[in-house]
Coordinates of C-alpha atoms in Angstrom, one line a residue:
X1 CA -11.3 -18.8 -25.6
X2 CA -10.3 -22.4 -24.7
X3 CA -12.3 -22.7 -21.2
X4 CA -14.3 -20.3 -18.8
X5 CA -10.3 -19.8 -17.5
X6 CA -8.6 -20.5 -20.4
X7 CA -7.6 -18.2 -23.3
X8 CA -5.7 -19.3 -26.2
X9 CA -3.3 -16.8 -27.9
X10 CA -1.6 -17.4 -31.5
X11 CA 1.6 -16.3 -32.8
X12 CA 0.9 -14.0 -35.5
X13 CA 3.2 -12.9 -38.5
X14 CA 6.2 -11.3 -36.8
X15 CA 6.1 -13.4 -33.5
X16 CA 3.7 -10.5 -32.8
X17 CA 0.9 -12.1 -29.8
X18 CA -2.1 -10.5 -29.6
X19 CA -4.7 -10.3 -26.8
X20 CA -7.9 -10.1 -27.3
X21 CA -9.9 -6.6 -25.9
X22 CA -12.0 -8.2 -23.1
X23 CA -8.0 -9.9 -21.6
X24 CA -6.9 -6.5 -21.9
X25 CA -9.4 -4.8 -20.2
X26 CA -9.6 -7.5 -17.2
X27 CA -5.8 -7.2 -16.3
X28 CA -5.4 -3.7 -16.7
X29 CA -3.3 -4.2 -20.0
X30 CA -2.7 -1.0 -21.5
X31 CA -0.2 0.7 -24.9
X32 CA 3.0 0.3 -23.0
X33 CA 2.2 -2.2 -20.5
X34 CA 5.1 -4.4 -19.8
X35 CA 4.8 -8.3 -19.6
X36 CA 7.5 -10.4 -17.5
X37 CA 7.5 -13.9 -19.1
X38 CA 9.3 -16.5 -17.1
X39 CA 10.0 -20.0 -18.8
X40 CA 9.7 -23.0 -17.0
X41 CA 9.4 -26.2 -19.3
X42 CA 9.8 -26.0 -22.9
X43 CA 5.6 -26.2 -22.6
X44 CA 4.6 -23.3 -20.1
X45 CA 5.2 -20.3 -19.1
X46 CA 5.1 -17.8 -16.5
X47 CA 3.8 -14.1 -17.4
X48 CA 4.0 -11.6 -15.2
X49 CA 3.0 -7.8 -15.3
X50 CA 5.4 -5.0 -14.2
X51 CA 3.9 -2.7 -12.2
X52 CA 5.1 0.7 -11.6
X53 CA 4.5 3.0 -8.4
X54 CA 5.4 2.8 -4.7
X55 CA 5.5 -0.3 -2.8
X56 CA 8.2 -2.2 0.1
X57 CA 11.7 -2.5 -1.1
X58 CA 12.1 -6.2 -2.1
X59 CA 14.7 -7.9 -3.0
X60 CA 14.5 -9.2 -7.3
X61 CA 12.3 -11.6 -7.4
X62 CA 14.9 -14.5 -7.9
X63 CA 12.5 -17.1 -5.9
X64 CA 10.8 -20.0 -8.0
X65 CA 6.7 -20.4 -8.2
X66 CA 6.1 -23.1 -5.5
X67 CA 2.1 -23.0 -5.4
X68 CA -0.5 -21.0 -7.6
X69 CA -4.1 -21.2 -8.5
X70 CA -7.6 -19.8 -7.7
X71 CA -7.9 -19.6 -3.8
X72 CA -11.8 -20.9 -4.4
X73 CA -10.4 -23.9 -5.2
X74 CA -7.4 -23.7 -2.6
X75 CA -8.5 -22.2 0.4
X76 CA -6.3 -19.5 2.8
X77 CA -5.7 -21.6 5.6
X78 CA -4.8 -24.5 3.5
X79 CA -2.5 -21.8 1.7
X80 CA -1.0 -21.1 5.2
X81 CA -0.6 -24.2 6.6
X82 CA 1.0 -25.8 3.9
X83 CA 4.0 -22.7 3.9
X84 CA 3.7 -23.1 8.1
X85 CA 4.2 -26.6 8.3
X86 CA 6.5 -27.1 5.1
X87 CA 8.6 -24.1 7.0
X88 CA 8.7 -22.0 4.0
X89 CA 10.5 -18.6 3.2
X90 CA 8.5 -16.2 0.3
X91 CA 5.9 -14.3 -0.7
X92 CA 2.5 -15.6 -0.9
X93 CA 0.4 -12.7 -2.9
X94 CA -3.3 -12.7 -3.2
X95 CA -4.1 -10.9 -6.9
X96 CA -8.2 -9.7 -6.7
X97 CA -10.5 -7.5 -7.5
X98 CA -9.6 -4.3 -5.9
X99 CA -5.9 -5.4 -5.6
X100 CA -3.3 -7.1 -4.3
X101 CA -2.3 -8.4 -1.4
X102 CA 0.9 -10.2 0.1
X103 CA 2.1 -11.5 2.9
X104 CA 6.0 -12.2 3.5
X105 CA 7.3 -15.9 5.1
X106 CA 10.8 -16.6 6.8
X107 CA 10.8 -20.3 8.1
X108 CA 7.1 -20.5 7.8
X109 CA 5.9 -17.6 10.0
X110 CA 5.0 -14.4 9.0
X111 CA 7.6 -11.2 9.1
X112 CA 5.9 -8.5 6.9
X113 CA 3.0 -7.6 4.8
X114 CA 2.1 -5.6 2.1
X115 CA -1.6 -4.1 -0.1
X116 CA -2.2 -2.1 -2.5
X117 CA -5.6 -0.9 -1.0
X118 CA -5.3 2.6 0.1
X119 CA -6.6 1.9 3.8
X120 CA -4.2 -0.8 4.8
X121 CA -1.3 2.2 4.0
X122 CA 0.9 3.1 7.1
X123 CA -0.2 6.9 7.1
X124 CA -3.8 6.1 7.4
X125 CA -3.4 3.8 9.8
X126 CA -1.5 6.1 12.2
X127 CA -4.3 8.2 11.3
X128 CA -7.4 6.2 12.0
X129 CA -5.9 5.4 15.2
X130 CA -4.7 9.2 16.0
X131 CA -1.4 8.6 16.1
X132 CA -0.7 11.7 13.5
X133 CA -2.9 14.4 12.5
X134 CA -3.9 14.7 8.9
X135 CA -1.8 18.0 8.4
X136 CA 1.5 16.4 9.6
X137 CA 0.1 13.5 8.1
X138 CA 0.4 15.2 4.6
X139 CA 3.5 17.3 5.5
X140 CA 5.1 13.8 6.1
X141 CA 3.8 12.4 2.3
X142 CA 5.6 15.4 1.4
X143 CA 9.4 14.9 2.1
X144 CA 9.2 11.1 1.2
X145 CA 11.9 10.6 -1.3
X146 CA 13.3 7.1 -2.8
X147 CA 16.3 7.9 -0.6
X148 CA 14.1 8.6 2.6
X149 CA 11.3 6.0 3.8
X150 CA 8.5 6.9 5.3
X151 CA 9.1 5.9 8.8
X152 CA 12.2 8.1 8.5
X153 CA 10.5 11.1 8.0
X154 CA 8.6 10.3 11.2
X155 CA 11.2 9.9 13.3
X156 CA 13.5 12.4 12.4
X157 CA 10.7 15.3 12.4
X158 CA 9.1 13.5 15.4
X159 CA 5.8 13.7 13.3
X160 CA 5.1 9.9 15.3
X161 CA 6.7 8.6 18.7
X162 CA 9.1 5.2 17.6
X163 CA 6.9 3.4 19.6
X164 CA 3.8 4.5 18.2
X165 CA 5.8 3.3 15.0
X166 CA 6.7 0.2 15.6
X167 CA 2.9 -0.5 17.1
X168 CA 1.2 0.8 13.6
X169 CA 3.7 -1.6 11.7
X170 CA 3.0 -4.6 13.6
X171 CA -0.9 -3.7 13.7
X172 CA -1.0 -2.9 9.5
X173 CA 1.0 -6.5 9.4
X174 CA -1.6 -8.6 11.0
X175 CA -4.4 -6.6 9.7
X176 CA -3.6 -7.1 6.2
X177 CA -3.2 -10.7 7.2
X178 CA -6.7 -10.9 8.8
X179 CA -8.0 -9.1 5.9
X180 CA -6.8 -12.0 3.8
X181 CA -9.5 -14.0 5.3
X182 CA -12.4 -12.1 3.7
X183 CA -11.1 -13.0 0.3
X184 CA -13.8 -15.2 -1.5
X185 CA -12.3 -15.1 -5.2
X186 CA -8.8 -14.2 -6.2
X187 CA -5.6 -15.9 -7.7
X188 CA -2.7 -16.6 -5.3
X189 CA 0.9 -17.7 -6.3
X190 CA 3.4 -18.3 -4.0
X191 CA 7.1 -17.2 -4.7
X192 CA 9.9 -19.4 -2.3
X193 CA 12.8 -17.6 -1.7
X194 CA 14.3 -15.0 0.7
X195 CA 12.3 -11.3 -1.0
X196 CA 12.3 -9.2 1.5
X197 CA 15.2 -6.2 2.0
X198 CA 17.1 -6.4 5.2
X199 CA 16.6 -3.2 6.1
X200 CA 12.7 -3.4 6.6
X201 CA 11.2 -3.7 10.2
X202 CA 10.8 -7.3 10.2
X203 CA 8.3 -9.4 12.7
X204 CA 7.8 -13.1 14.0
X205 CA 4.4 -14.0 13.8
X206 CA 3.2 -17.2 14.5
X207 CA 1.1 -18.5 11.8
X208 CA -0.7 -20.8 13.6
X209 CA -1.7 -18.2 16.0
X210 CA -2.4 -15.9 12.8
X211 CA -5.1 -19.0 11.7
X212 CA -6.9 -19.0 14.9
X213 CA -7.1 -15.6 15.5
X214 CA -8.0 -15.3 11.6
X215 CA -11.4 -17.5 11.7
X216 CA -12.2 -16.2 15.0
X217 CA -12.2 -12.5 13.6
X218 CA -14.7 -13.8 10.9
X219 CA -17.5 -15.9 12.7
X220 CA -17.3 -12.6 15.1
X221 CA -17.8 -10.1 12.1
X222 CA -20.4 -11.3 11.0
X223 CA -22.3 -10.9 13.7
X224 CA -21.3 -7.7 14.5
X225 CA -21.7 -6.0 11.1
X226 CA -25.2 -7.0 11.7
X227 CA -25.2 -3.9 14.1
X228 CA -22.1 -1.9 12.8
X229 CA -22.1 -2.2 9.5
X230 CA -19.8 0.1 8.6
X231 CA -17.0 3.2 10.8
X232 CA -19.7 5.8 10.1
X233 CA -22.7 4.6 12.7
X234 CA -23.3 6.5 15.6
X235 CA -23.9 5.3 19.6
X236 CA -25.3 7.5 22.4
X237 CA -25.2 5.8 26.1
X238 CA -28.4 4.7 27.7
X239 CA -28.1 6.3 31.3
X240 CA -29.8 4.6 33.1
X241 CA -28.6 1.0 32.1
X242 CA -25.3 2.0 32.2
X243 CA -25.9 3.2 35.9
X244 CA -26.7 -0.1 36.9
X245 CA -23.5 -1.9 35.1
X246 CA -20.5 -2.7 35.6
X247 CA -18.2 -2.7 32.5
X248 CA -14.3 -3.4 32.1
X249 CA -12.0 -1.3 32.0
X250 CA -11.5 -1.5 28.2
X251 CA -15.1 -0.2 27.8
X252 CA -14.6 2.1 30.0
X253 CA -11.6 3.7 27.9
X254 CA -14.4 4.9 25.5
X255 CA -17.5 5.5 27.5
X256 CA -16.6 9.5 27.2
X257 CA -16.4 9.3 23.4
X258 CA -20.0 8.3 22.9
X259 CA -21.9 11.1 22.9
X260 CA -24.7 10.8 20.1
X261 CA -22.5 12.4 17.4
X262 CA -19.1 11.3 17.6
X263 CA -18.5 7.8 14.8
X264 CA -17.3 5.0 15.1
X265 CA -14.6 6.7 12.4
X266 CA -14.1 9.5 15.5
X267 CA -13.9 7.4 18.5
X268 CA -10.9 4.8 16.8
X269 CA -9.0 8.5 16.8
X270 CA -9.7 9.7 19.7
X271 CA -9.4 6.3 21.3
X272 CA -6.9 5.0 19.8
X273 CA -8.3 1.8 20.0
X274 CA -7.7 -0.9 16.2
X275 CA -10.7 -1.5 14.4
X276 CA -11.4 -5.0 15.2
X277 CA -10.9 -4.0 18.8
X278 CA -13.1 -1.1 19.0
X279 CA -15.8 -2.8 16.9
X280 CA -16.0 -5.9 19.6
X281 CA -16.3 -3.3 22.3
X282 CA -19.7 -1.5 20.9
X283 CA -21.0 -4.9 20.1
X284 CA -20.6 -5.6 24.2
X285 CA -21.8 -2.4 24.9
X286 CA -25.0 -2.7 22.4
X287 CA -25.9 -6.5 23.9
X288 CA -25.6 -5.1 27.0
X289 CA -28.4 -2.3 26.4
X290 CA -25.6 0.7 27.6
X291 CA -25.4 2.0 24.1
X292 CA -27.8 2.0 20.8
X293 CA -27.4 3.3 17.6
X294 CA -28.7 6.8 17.3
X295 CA -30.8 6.5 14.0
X296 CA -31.1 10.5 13.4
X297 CA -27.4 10.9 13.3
X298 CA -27.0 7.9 10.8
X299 CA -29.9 9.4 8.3
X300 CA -27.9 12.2 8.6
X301 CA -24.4 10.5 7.8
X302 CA -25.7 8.1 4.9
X303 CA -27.4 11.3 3.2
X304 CA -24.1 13.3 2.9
X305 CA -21.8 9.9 2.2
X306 CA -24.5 8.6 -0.9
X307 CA -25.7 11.4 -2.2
X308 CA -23.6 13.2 -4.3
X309 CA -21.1 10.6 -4.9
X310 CA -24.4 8.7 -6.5
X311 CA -25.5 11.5 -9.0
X312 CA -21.4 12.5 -10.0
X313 CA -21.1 8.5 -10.3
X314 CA -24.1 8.6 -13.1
X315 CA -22.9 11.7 -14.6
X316 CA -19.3 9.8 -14.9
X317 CA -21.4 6.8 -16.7
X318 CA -23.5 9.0 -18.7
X319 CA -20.2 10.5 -20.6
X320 CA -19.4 7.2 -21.9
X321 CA -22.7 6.3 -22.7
X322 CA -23.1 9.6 -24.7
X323 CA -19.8 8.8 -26.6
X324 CA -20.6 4.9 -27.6
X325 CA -23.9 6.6 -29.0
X326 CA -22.4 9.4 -30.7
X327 CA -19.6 7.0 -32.4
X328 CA -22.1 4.4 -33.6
X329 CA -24.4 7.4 -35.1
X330 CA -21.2 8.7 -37.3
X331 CA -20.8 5.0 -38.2
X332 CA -24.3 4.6 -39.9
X333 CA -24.6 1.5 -38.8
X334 CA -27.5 -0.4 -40.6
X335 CA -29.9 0.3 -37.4
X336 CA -31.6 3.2 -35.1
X337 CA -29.1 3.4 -32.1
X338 CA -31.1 4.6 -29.9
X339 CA -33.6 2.0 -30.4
X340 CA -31.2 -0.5 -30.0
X341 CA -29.8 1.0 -26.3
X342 CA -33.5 1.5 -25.2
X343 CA -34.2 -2.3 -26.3
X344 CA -31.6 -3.2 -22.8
X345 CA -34.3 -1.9 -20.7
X346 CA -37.2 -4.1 -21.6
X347 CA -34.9 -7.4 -21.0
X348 CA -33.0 -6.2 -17.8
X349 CA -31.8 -8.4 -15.2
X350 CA -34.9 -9.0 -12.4
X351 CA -32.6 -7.5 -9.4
X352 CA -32.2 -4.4 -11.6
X353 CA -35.7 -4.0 -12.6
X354 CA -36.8 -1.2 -10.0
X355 CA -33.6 0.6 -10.6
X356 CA -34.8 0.8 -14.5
X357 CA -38.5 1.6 -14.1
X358 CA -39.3 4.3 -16.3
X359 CA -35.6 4.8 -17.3
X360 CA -34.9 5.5 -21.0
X361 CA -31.6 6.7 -23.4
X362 CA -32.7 10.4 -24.4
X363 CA -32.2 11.7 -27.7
X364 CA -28.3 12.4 -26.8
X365 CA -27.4 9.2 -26.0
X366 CA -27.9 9.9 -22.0
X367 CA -29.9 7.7 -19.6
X368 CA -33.0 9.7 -17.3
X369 CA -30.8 10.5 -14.6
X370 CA -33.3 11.7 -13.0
X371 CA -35.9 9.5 -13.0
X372 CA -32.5 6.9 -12.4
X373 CA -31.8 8.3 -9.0
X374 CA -34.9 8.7 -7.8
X375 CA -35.5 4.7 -8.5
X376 CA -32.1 4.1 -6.9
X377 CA -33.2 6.1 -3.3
X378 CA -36.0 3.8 -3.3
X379 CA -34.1 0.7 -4.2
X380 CA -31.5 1.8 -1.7
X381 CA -34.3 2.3 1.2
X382 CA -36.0 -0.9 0.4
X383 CA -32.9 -3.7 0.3
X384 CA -31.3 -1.6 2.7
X385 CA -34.1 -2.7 5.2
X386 CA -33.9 -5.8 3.9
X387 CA -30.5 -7.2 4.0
X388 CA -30.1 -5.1 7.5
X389 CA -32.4 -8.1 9.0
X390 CA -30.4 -10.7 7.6
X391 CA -26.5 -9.7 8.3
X392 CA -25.8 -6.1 8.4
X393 CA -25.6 -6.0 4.6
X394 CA -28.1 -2.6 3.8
X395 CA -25.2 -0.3 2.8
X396 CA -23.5 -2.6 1.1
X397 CA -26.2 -4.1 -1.2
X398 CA -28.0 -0.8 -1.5
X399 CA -24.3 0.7 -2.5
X400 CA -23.4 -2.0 -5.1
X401 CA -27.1 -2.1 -7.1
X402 CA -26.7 1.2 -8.8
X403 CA -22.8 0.6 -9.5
X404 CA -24.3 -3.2 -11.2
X405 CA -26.7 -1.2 -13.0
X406 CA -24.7 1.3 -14.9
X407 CA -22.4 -1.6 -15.6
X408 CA -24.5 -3.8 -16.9
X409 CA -26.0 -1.2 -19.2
X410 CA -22.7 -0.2 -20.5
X411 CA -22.1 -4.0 -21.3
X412 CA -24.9 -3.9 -23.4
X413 CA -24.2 -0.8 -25.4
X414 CA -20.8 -2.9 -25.6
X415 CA -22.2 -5.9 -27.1
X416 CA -24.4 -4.1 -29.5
X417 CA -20.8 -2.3 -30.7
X418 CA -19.5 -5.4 -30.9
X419 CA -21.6 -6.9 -33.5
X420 CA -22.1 -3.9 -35.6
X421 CA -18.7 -2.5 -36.3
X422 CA -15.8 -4.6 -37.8
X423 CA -14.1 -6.5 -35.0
X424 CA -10.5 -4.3 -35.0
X425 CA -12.9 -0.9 -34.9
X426 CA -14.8 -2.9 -32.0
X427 CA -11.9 -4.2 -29.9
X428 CA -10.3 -0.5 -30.4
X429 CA -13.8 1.0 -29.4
X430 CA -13.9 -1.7 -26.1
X431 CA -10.4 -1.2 -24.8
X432 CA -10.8 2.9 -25.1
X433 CA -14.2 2.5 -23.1
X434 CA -12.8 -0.5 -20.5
X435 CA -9.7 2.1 -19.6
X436 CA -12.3 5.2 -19.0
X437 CA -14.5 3.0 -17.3
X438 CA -11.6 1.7 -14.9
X439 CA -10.9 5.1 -14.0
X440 CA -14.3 5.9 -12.9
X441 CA -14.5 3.0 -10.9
X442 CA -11.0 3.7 -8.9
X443 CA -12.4 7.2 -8.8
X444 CA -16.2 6.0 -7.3
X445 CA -13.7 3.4 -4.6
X446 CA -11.9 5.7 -3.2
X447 CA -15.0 8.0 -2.2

């Protein structure tokens, strides 16, 4: 390692190049993996990983690297501007940590978008909204073929009306778009040239407008997420105020759906009104005193959405932990294991210290899990509360602390691998763990 961004590779015997465990692990470089590497003066290089699975139909990527660095440093509206103004046809993608993102250009506007996050897929979108239900929904999935897109097979079975269609494009367009905005850390690179296939639904959206209506969305979020934090609260109308109001007609649209047990999740179906939208319609309708939030029925929902996931999630860590122990035990290593891993918890981190009280690595390698999720529930209630009076953040903090926790343990059983087995047994021993440890992650996201 060169730099905090820099990492310095040498040509071994062979012209074999090889990268060290920790690079693996970050971009997802696994046995087979497949590296692009694109000269561009006879000092750097562009490399590239091939990914495999479904995605739009672009053209080869034929277009030369305009623009690319960390968008910390260059921010997303100077991103868009400068392709806006300079008129620009490509592919601006957006590389973090859950994903990818990418928007597509033609003359500097935007005409298609794509993600790799699961929610910003067409079929859930026609589904959120109630476009489709989930069993033609799936029976759709189904007859997909690389022959047959998607859209095909909802026209032609008339699963989805071609103008609910073309609405649900244009609306997963601009929301993956917006959603750019909420990006805080990522790496961005911007290909010129004319990527996207002819026969995709194409759009002309203004980027300017995109801009506006892109920092306007955030201030607005954030103070609405300080009362809907998240598409599982719950409203019931206040009678009485609502008697005594007058409220447009887009409010009125979805007056009948609050009853004190439909979501916000249920109302967008039955509504069919976008996110955004629907979310600037409660936040009306809760300034106004018509509707509250109906704390019984959102006990009720964050009990059956963190409760099991939270005990499978340490279970999930607890199998790796149990192997790391078990293969440093056959390894004799020149100190008590256990010991060591039960050292982590008298040096922990101070925002992880309640989640840790009284938490110990048993005699099989395994943490209390116990005692771990009983600390977590009360960690959970108390920041919850917390970072509810500040911006709406409760679930989200309270969600993320146990997640940090079994992470940060897990990097310390790591280190003390490290420097106790010989460093090709360690990197081997890291890389099997990161790749196990990816999948339970992926598996704890998409709960």
């Amino acid at each position: 390692m060169a730099g905090k961004n820099e990492i310095v590779l040498e040509i071994q015997e062979g012209g074999v190049l090889r990268f060290p465990g920790p690079m693996q692990k970050k971009y997802d470089l696994l046995k087979g993996s497949k590296l692009k590497v694109t000269p561009k003066t006879d000092r750097f290089f562009w490399v590239e990983t091939v990914r495999q699975g479904p995605g739009p139909r672009m053209k080869e990527k034929t277009g030369e690297i305009a623009l690319c660095g960390d968008i910390i440093m260059f921010g997303i509206a100077d991103l868009l501007s400068v392709i806006n103004m300079g008129q620009k046809s490509g592919a601006l993608t957006i590389d973090h940590k859950q994903g990818s993102k990418t928007a597509y250009f033609k003359n500097g506007d935007v005409v298609f978008a794509s993600s790799t996050d699961p929610e910003d897929r067409l079929g859930a979108i026609l589904y959120r909204s109630g476009k489709i239900t989930k069993e033609k929904l799936e029976e759709a999935e189904k007859k997909i073929t690389p022959e047959v897109r998607f859209g095909t097979v909802l026209i032609q079975n008339n699963y989805v009306a071609p103008k609910d269609l073309w609405w649900a494009i244009k609306y997963q367009v601009e929301e993956i778009v917006y959603s750019i905005f909420n990006l805080k850390e990522g790496f961005f690179y911007f290909i010129e040239g004319e990527l996207v296939d002819e026969d995709l639904m194409r759009f002309s959206l203004n980027t300017q407008n995109l801009l506006m209506e892109g920092f306007r969305r955030v201030d607005e979020m954030g103070l609405i997420r300080e009362k809907i934090p998240h598409l599982d609260v719950v409203l019931r109308l206040n009678a009485e105020v609502l008697a005594k109001k007058k409220v447009s007609p887009a409010v009125e649209k979805i007056l009948q759906f609050i009853d004190g047990k439909n979501s916000v999740r249920d109302i967008m179906r039955h509504s069919g009104v976008g996110e955004f939208n629907l979310f600037k319609l409660f936040y009306e309708l809760l300034k106004m005193g018509i509707a509250e939030v109906s704390t019984a029925a959102q006990g009720a929902a964050s009990a059956a959405l963190n409760g099991d996931p939270s005990e499978k999630l340490v279970d999930d860590y607890n199998r790796i932990y149990g192997y790391i122990y078990q293969y440093l035990r056959k390894k004799d290593v020149h100190f008590d294991v256990r010991d060591a891993f039960n050292a982590f918890f008298g040096s922990v981190s101070p925002n992880l210290q309640q989640l840790f009280t009284r938490v110990n690595i048993g005699e099989d390698g395994l943490v209390n899990k116990v005692m771990l999720l009983k600390n977590f529930r009360e960690t959970k209630m108390a920041r919850g509360g917390m970072f509810d009076k500040i911006a709406g953040l409760g679930d989200l903090m309270s969600g993320q602390i146990l997640a940090e926790g079994l992470n940060e343990l897990l990097n310390f059983q790591l280190f003390t691998a490290k420097n106790a087995l010989p460093r090709e047994e360690a990197d081997q021993l890291i890389l099997k763990v990161r790749e196990v440890q990816a999948r339970v992650q992926k598996a704890a996201e998409l709960k």
